[in-house]
PDB file of C-alpha atoms in Angstrom:
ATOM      1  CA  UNK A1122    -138.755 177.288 -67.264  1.00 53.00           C
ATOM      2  CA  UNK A1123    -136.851 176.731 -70.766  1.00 58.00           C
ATOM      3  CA  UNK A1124    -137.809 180.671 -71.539  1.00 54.00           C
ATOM      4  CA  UNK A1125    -136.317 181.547 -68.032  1.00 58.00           C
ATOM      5  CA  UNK A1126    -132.965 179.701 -68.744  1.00 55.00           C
ATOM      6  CA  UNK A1127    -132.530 181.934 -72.377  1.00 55.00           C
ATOM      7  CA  UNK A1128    -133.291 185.156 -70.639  1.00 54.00           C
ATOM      8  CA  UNK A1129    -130.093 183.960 -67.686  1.00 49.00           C
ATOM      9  CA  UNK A1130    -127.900 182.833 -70.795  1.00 55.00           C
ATOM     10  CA  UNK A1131    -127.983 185.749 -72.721  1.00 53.00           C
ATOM     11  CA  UNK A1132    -127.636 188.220 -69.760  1.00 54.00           C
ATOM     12  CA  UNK A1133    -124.478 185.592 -68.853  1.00 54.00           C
ATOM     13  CA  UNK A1134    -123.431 186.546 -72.750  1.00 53.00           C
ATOM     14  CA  UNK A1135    -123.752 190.338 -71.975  1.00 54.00           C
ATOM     15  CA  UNK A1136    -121.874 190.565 -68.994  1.00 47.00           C
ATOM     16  CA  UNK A1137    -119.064 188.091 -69.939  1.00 48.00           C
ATOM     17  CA  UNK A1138    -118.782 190.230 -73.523  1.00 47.00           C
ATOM     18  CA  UNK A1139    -118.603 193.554 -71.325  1.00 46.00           C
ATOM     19  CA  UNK A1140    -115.876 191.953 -68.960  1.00 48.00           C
ATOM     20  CA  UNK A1141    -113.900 191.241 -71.657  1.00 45.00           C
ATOM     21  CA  UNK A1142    -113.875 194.823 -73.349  1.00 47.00           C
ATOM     22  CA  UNK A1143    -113.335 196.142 -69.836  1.00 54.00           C
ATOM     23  CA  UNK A1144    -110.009 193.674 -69.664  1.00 75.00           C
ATOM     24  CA  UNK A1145    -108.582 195.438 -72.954  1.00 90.00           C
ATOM     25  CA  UNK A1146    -107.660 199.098 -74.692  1.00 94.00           C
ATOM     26  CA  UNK A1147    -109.776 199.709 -76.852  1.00 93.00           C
ATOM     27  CA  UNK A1148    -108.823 201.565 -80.240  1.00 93.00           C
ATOM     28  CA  UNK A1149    -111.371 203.941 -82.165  1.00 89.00           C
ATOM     29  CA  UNK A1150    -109.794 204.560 -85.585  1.00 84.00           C
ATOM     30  CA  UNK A1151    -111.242 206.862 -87.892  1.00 75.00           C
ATOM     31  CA  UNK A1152    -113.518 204.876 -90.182  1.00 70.00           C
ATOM     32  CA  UNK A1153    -115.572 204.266 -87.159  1.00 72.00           C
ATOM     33  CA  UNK A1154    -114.190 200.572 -86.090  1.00 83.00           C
ATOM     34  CA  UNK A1155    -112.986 199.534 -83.076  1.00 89.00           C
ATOM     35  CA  UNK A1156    -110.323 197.304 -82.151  1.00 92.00           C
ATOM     36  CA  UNK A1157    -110.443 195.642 -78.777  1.00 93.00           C
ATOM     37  CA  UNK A1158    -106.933 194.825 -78.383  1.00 94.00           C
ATOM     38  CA  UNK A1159    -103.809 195.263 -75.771  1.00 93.00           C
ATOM     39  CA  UNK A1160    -101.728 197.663 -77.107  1.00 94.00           C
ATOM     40  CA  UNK A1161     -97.764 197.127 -76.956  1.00 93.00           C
ATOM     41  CA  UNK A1162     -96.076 200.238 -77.801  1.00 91.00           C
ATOM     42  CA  UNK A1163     -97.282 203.672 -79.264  1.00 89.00           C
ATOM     43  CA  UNK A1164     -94.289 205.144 -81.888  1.00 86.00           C
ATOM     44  CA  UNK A1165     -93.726 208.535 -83.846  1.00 77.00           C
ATOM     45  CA  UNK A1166     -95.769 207.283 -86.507  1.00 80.00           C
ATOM     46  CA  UNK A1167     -97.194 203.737 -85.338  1.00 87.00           C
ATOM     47  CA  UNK A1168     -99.019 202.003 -82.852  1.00 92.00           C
ATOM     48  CA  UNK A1169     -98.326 197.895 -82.014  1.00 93.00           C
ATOM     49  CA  UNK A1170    -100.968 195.921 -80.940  1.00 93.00           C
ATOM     50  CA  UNK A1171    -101.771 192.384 -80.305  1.00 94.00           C
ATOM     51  CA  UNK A1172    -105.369 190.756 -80.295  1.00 93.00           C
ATOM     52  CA  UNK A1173    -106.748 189.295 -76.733  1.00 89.00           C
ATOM     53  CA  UNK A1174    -105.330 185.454 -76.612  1.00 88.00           C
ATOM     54  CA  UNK A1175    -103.147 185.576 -79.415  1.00 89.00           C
ATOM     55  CA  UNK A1176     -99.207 186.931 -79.494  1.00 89.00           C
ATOM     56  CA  UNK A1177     -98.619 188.223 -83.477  1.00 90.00           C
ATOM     57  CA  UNK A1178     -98.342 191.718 -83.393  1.00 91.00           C
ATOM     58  CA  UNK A1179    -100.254 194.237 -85.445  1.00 92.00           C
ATOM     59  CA  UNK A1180     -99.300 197.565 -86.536  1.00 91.00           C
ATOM     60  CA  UNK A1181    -101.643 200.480 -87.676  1.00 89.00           C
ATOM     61  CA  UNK A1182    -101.264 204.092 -88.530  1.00 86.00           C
ATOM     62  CA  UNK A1183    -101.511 206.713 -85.911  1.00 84.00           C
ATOM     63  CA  UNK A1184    -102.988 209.158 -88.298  1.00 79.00           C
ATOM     64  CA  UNK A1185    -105.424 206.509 -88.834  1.00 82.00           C
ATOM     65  CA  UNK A1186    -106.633 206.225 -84.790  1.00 87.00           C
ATOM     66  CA  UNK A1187    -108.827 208.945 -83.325  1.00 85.00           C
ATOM     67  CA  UNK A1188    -108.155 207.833 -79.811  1.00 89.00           C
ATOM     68  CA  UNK A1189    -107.491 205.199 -77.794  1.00 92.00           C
ATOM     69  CA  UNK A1190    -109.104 204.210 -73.849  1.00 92.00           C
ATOM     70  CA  UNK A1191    -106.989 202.191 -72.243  1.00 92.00           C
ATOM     71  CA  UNK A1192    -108.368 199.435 -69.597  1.00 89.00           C
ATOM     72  CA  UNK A1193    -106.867 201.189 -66.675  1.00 87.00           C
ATOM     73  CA  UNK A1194    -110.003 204.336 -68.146  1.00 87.00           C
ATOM     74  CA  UNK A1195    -107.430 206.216 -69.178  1.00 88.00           C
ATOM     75  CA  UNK A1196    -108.276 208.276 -72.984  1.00 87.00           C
ATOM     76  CA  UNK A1197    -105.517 209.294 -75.230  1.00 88.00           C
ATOM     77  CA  UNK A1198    -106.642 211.733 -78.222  1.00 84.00           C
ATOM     78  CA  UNK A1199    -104.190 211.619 -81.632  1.00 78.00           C
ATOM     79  CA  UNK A1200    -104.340 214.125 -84.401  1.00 57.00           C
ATOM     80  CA  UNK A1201    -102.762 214.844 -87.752  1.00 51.00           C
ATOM     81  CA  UNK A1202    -100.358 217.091 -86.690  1.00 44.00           C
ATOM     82  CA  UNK A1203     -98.661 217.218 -90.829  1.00 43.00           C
ATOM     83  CA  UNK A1204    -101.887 218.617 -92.611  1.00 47.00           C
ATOM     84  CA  UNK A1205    -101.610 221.882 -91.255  1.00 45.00           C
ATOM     85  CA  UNK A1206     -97.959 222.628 -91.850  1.00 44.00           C
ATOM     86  CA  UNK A1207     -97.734 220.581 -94.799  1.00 47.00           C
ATOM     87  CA  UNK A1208    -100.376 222.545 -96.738  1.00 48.00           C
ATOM     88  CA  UNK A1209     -98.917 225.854 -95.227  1.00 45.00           C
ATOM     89  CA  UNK A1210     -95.568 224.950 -96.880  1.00 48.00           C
ATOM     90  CA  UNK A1211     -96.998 223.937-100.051  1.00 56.00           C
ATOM     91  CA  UNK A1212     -99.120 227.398-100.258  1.00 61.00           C
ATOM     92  CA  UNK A1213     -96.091 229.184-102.375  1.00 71.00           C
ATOM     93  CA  UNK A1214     -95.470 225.646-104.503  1.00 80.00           C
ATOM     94  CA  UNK A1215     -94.928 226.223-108.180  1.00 88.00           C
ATOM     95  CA  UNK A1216     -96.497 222.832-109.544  1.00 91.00           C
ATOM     96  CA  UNK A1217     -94.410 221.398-112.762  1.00 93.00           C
ATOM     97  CA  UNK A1218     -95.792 220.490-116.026  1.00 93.00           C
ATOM     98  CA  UNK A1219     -98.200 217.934-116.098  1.00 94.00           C
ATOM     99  CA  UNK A1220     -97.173 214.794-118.314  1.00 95.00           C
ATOM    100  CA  UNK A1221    -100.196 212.752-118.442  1.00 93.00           C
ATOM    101  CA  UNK A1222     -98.590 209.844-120.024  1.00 94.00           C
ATOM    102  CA  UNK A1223     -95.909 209.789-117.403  1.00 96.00           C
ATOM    103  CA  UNK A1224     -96.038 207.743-114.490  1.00 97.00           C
ATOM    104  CA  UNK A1225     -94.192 208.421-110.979  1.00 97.00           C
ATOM    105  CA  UNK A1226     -93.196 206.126-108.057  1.00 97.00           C
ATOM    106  CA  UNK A1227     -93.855 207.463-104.999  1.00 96.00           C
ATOM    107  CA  UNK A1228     -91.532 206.937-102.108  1.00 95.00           C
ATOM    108  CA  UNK A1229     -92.515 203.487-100.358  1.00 95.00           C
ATOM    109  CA  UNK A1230     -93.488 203.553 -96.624  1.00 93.00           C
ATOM    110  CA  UNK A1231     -91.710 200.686 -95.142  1.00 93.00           C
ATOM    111  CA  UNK A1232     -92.381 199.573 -92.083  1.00 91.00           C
ATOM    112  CA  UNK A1233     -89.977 196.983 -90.196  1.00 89.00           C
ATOM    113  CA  UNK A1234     -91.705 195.725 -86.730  1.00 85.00           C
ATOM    114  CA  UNK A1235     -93.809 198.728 -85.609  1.00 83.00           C
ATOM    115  CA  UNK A1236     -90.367 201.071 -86.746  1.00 86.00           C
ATOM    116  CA  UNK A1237     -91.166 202.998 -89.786  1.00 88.00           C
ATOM    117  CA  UNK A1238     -87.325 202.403 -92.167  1.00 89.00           C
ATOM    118  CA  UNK A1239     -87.058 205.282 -94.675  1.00 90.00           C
ATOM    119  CA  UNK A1240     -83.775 203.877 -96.017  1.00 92.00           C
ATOM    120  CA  UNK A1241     -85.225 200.436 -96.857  1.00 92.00           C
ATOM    121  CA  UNK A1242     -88.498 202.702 -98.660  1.00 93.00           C
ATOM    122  CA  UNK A1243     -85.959 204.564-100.659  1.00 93.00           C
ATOM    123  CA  UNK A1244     -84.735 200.785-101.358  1.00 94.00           C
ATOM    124  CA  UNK A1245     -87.738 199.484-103.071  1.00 95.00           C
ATOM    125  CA  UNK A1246     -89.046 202.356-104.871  1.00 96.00           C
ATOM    126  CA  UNK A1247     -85.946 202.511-106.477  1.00 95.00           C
ATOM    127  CA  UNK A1248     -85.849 198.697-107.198  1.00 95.00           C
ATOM    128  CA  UNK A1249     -89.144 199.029-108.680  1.00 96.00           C
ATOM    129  CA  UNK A1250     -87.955 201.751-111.040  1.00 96.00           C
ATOM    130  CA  UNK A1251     -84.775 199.674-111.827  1.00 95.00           C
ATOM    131  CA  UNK A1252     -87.331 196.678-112.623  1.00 95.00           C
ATOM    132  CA  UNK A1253     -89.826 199.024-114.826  1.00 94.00           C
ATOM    133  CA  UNK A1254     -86.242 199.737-117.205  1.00 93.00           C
ATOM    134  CA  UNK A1255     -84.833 196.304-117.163  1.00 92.00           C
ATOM    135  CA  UNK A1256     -87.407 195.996-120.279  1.00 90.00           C
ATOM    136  CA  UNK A1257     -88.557 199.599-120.552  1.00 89.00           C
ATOM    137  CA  UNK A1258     -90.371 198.651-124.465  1.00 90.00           C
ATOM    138  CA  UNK A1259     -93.453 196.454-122.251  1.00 92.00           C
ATOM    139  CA  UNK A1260     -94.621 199.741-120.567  1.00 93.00           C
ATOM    140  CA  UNK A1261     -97.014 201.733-122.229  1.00 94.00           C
ATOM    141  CA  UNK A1262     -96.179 204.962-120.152  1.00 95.00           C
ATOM    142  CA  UNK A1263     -92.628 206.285-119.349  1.00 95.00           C
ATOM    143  CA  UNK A1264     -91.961 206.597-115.803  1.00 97.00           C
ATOM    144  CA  UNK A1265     -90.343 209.609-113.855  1.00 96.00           C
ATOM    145  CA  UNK A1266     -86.728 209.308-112.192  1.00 96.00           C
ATOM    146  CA  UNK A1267     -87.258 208.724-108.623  1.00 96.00           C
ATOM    147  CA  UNK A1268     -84.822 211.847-108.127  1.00 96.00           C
ATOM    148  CA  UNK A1269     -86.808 213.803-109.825  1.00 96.00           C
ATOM    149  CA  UNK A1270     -90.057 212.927-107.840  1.00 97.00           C
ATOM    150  CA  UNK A1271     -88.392 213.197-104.450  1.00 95.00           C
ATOM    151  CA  UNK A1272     -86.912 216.674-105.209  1.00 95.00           C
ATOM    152  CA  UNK A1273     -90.546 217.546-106.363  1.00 95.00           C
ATOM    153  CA  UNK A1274     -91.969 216.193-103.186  1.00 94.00           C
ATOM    154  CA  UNK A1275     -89.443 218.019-100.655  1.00 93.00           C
ATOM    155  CA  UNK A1276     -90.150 221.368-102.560  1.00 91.00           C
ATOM    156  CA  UNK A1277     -93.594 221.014-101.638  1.00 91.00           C
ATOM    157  CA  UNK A1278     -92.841 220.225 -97.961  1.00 89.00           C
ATOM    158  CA  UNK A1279     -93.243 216.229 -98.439  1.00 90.00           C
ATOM    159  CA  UNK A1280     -89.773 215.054 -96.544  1.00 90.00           C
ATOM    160  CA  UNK A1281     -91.342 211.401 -95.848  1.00 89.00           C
ATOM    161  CA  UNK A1282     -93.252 208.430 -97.186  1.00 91.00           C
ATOM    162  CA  UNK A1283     -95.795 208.767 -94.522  1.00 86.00           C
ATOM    163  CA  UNK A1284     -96.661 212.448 -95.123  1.00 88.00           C
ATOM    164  CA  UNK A1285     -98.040 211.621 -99.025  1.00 90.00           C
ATOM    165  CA  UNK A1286    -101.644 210.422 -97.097  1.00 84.00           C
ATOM    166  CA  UNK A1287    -102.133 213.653 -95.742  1.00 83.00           C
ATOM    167  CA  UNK A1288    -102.716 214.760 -99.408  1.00 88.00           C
ATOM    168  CA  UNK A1289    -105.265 214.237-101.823  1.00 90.00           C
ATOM    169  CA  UNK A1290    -103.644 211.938-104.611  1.00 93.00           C
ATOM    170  CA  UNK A1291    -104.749 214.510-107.531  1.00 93.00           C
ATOM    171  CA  UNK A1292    -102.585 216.850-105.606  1.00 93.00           C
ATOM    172  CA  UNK A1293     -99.811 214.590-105.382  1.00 95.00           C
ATOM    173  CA  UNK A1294    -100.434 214.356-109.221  1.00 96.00           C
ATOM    174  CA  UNK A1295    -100.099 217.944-109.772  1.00 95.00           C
ATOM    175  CA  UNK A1296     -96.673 218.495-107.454  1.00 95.00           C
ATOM    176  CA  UNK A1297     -95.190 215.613-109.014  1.00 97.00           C
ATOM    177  CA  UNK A1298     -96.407 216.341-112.602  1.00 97.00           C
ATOM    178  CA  UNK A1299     -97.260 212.775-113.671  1.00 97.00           C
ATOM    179  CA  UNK A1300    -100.941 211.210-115.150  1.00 97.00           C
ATOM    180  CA  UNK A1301    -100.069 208.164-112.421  1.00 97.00           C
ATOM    181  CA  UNK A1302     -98.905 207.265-109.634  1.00 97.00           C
ATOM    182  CA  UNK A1303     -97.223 204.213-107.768  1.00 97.00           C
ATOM    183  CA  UNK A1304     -97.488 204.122-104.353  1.00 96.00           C
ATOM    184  CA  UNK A1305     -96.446 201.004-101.966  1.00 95.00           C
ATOM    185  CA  UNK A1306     -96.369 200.118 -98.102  1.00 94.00           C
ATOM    186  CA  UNK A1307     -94.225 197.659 -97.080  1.00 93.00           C
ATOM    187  CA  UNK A1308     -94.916 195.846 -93.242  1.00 91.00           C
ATOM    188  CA  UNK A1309     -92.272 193.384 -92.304  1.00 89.00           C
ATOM    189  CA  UNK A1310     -92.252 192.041 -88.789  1.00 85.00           C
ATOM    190  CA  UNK A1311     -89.787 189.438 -87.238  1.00 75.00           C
ATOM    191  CA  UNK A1312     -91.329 185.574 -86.884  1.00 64.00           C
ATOM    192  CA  UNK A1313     -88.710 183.352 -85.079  1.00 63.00           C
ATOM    193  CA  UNK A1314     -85.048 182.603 -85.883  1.00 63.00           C
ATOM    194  CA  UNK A1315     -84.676 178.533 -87.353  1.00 57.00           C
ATOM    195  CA  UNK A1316     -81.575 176.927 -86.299  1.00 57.00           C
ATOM    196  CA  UNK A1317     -80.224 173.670 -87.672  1.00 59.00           C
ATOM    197  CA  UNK A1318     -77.134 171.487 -87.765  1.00 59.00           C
ATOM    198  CA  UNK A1319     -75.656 168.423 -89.434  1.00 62.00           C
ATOM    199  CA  UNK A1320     -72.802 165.721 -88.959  1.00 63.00           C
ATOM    200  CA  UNK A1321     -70.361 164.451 -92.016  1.00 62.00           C
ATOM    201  CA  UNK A1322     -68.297 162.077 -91.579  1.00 62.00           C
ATOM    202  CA  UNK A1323     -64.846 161.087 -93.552  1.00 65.00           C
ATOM    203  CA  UNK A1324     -62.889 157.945 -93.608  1.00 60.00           C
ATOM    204  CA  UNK A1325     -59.324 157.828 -94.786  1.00 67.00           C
ATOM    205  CA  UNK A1326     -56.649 155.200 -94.960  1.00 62.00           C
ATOM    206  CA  UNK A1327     -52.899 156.421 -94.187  1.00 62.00           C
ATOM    207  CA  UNK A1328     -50.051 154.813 -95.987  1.00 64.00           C
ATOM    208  CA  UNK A1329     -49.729 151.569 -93.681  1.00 64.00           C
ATOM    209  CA  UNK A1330     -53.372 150.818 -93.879  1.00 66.00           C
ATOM    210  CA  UNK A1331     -54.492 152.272 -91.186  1.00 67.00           C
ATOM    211  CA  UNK A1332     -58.355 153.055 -91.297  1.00 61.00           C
ATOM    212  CA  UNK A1333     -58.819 156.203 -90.017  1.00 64.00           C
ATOM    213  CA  UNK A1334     -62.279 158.713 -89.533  1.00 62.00           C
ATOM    214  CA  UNK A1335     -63.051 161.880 -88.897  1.00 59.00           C
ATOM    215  CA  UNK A1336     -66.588 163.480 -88.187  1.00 61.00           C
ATOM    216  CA  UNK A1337     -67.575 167.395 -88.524  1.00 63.00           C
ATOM    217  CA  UNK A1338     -70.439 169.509 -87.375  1.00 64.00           C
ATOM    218  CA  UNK A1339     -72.237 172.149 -88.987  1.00 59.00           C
ATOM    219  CA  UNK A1340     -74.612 174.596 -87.283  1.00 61.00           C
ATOM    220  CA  UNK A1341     -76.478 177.524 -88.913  1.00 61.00           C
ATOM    221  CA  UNK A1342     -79.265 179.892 -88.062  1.00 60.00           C
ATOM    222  CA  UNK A1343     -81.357 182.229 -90.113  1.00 61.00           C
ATOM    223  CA  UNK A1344     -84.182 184.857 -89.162  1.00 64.00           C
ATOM    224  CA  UNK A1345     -87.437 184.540 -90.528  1.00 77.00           C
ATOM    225  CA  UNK A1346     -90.314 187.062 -91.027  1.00 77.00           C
ATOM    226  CA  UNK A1347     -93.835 187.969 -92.063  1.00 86.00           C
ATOM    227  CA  UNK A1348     -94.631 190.908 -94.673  1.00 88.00           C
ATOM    228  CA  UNK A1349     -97.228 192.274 -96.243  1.00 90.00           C
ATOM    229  CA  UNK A1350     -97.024 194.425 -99.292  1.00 93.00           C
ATOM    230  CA  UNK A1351     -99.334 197.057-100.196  1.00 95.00           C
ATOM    231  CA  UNK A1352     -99.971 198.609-103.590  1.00 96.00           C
ATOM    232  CA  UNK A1353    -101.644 200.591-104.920  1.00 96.00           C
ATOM    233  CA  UNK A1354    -101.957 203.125-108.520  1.00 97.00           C
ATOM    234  CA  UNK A1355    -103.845 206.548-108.914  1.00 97.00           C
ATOM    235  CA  UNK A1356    -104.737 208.636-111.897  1.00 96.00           C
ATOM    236  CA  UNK A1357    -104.218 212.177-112.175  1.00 95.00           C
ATOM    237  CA  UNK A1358    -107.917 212.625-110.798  1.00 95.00           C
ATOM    238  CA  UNK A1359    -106.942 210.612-107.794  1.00 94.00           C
ATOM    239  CA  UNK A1360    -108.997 207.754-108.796  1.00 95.00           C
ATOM    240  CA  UNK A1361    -107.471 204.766-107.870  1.00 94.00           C
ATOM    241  CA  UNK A1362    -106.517 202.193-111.180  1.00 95.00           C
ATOM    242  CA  UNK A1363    -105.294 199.370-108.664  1.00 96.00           C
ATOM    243  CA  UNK A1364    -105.819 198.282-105.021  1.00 95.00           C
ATOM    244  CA  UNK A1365    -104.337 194.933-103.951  1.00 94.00           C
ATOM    245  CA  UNK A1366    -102.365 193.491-100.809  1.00 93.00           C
ATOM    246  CA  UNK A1367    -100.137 190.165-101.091  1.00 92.00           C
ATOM    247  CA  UNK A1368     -97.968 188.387 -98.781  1.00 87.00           C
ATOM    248  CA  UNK A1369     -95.024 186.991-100.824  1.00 84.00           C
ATOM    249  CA  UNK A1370     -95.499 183.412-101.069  1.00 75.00           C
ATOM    250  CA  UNK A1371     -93.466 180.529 -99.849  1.00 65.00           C
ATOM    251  CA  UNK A1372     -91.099 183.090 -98.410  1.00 61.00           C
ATOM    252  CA  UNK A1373     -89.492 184.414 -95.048  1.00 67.00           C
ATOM    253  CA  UNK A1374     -86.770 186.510 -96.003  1.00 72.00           C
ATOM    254  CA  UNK A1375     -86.649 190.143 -94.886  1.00 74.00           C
ATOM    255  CA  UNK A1376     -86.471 191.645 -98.367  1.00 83.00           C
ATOM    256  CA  UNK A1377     -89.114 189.083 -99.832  1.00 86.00           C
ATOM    257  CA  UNK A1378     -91.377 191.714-100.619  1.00 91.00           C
ATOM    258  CA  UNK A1379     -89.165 191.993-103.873  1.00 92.00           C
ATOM    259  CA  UNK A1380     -90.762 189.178-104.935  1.00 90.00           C
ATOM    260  CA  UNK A1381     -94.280 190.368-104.576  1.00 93.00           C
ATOM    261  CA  UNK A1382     -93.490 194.309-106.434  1.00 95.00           C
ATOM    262  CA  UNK A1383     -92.247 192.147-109.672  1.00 94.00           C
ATOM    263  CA  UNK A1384     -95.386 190.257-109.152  1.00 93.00           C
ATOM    264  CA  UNK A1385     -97.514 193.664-108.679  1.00 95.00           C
ATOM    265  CA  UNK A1386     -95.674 195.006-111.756  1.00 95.00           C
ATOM    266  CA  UNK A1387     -96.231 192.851-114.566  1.00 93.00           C
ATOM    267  CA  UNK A1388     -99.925 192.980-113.445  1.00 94.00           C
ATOM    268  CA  UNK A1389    -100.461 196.712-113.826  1.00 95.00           C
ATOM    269  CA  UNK A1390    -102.652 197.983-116.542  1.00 94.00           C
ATOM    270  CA  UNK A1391     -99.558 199.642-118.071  1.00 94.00           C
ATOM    271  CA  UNK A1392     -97.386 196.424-118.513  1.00 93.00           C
ATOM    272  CA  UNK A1393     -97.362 194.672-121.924  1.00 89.00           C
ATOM    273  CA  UNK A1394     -96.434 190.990-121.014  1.00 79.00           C
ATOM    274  CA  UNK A1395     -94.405 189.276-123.748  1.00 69.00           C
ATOM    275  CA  UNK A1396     -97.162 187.242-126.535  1.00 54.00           C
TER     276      UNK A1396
END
């Protein structure tokens, strides 16, 4: 009897777990997981999603999604429709002289609720370079203008953040002509807007005594948001030197991932910190 109430609860299990893929799209990226998930919006680059029971969306790459099936059946195919053109246009590239004791930052991918923002990315790579010179005698390597690597990058048919991942990083290396490489993605998505107020009051006497008081209000609101910060360094060989992901802490600003790149830098293996 006991063994006959197992077999009904696990079959229960099995069709309960199928009814609930069946209820949502399901994603197939390209290292072979799936995300069972409802999916908001699908972008030029992007693709929002949010988790079954739960409303904080999620962005991933489309170049990083094979397909997806929606619940209705419906199958949508994606492709990488840079690598092709990208490596035609690079064909004819005359690659610089390599500097193997020069570093380069990459243009950061920044990403700003689903939306990919190339003028905030051109904003913190180049705060990250103005950071690295504030006290250019703790790095061990020079670093590369950021002019300089973006010209080097648009020769070679690289116009955007997002197209660098359709390389291999040595050949980054070799168009840029640097020994390493910076590269950062930055995902900032709006939380909630916090509004608050407050009451002062003032008490005066006029010239005959008379006690008089007057009260003000204050009201103010301010936007608050989640981000995540991505970094990441590569040798010439494309080996990867560092590989870590922070959210800045105690923060909710929308350019908060400042924070976290000054954090990231004085923890790179080419930053002396002061003894």
């Amino acid at each position: 009897m006991e063994y006959s109430k197992i077999i009904v609860i696990a079959f229960l299990g099995m069709f309960l777990s199928a009814n609930a893929q069946n209820a949502s799209d399901q994603i197939f990226l390209s290292n072979g997981e799936t995300i069972a998930a409802k999916v908001k919006k699908i972008e030029p680059n992007t693709i929002t999603y949010v988790y079954l029971g739960e409303d904080l969306e999620n962005v991933v790459e489309k170049d990083n999604v094979e397909k997806i099936i929606f619940k209705s059946g419906r199958e949508q195919k994606f492709s990488d429709v840079y690598t092709t053109n990208l490596s035609r246009k690079n064909a004819n590239y005359e690659y610089p002289e390599m500097r193997g004791n020069q570093g380069a930052i990459l243009p950061f991918e920044f990403i700003f609720d689903g939306s990919v923002s190339p003028e905030e990315g051109i904003e913190a790579q180049e705060y990250y370079y103005r950071d690295l010179q504030r006290k250019p005698e703790r790095n061990t390597i020079s670093y590369q203008d950021p002019e300089v690597t973006w010209k080097r990058l648009r020769k070679a048919g690289i116009t955007e953040a997002s197209q660098i991942k359709n390389y291999d990083m040595d050949e980054i290396a070799k168009i840029v002509g640097v020994g390493t490489l910076v590269n950062s993605k930055i995902v900032v998505s709006y939380r909630s807007t916090v509004s608050s107020s407050s009451e002062s009051s003032t008490v005066r006497v006029d010239k005959k005594n008379r006690v008089k008081g007057y009260s003000s209000e204050y009201s103010s609101s301010r936007d608050e948001f989640e981000t995540m910060v991505y970094f990441k360094i590569y040798d010439k060989n494309g080996n990867k030197v560092m590989d870590e992901k922070r959210r800045p802490f105690m923060t909710s600003g929308r350019t908060d991932y400042i924070l976290t790149l000054s954090y990231f830098l004085k923890r790179t293996p080419f930053y002396q910190k002061k003894r």
